[in-house]
mmCIF file of C-alpha atoms in Angstrom:
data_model
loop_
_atom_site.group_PDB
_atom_site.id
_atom_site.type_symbol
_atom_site.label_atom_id
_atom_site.label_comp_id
_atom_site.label_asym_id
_atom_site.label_seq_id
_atom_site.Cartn_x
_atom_site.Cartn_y
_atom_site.Cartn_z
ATOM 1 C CA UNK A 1 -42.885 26.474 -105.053
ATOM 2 C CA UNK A 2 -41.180 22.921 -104.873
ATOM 3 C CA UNK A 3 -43.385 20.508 -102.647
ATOM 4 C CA UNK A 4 -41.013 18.077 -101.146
ATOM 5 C CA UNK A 5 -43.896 16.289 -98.987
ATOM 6 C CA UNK A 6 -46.054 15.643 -101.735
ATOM 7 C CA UNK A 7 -43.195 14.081 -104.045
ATOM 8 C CA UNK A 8 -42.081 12.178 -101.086
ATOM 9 C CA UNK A 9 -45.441 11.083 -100.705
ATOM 10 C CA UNK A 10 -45.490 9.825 -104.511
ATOM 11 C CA UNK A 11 -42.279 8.318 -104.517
ATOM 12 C CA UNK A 12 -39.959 10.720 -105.253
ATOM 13 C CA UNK A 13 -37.848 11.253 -102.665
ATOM 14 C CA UNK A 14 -35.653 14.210 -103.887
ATOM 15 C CA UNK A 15 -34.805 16.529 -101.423
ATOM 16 C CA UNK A 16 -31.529 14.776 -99.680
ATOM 17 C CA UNK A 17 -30.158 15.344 -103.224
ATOM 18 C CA UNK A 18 -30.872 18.814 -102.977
ATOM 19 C CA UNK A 19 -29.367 19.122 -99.425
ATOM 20 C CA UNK A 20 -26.463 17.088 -99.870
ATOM 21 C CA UNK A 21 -25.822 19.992 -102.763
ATOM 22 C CA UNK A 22 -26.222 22.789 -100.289
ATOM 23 C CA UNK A 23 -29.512 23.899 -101.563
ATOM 24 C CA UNK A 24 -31.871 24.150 -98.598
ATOM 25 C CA UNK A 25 -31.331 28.241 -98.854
ATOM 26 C CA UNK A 26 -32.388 28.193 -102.273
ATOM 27 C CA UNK A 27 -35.435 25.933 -101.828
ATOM 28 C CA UNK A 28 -36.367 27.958 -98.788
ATOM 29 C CA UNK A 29 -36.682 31.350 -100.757
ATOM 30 C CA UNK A 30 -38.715 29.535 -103.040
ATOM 31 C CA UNK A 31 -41.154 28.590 -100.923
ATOM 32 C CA UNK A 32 -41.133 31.709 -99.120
ATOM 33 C CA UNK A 33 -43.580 34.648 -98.392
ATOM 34 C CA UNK A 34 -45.552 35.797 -101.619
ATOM 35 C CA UNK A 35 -47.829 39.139 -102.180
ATOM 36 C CA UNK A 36 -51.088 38.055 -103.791
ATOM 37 C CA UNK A 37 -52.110 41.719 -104.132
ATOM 38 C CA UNK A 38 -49.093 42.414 -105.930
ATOM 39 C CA UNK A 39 -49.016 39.629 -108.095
ATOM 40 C CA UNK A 40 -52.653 40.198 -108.940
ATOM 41 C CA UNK A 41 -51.754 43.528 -109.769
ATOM 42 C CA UNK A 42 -49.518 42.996 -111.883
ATOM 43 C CA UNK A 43 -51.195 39.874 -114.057
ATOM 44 C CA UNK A 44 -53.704 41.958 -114.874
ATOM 45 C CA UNK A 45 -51.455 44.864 -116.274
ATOM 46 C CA UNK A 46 -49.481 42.217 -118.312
ATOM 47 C CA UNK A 47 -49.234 42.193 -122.263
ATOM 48 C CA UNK A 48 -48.069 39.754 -124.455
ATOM 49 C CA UNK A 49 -46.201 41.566 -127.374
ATOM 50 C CA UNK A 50 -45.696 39.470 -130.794
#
């Protein structure tokens, strides 16, 4: 999830870079729906294998 009011807010204005590079459709999945039963779900069934 990309925050473009909060950098704005701390001086980073970034995001007419982004859109000037066509990447408002990208940013916009991003920062799309998410499943918080899912992805609790599946944290707790992950493994770290060394």
């Amino acid at each position: 999830m990309v925050d473009f009011v909060s950098l704005k807010e701390n001086g980073y204005d970034v995001k007419p870079y982004f859109s000037a590079q066509g990447w408002n459709k990208y940013f916009d999945m991003l920062n799309g729906p998410i499943y918080p039963d899912l992805l609790k779900k599946f944290w707790m069934k992950a493994r770290v294998f060394s």
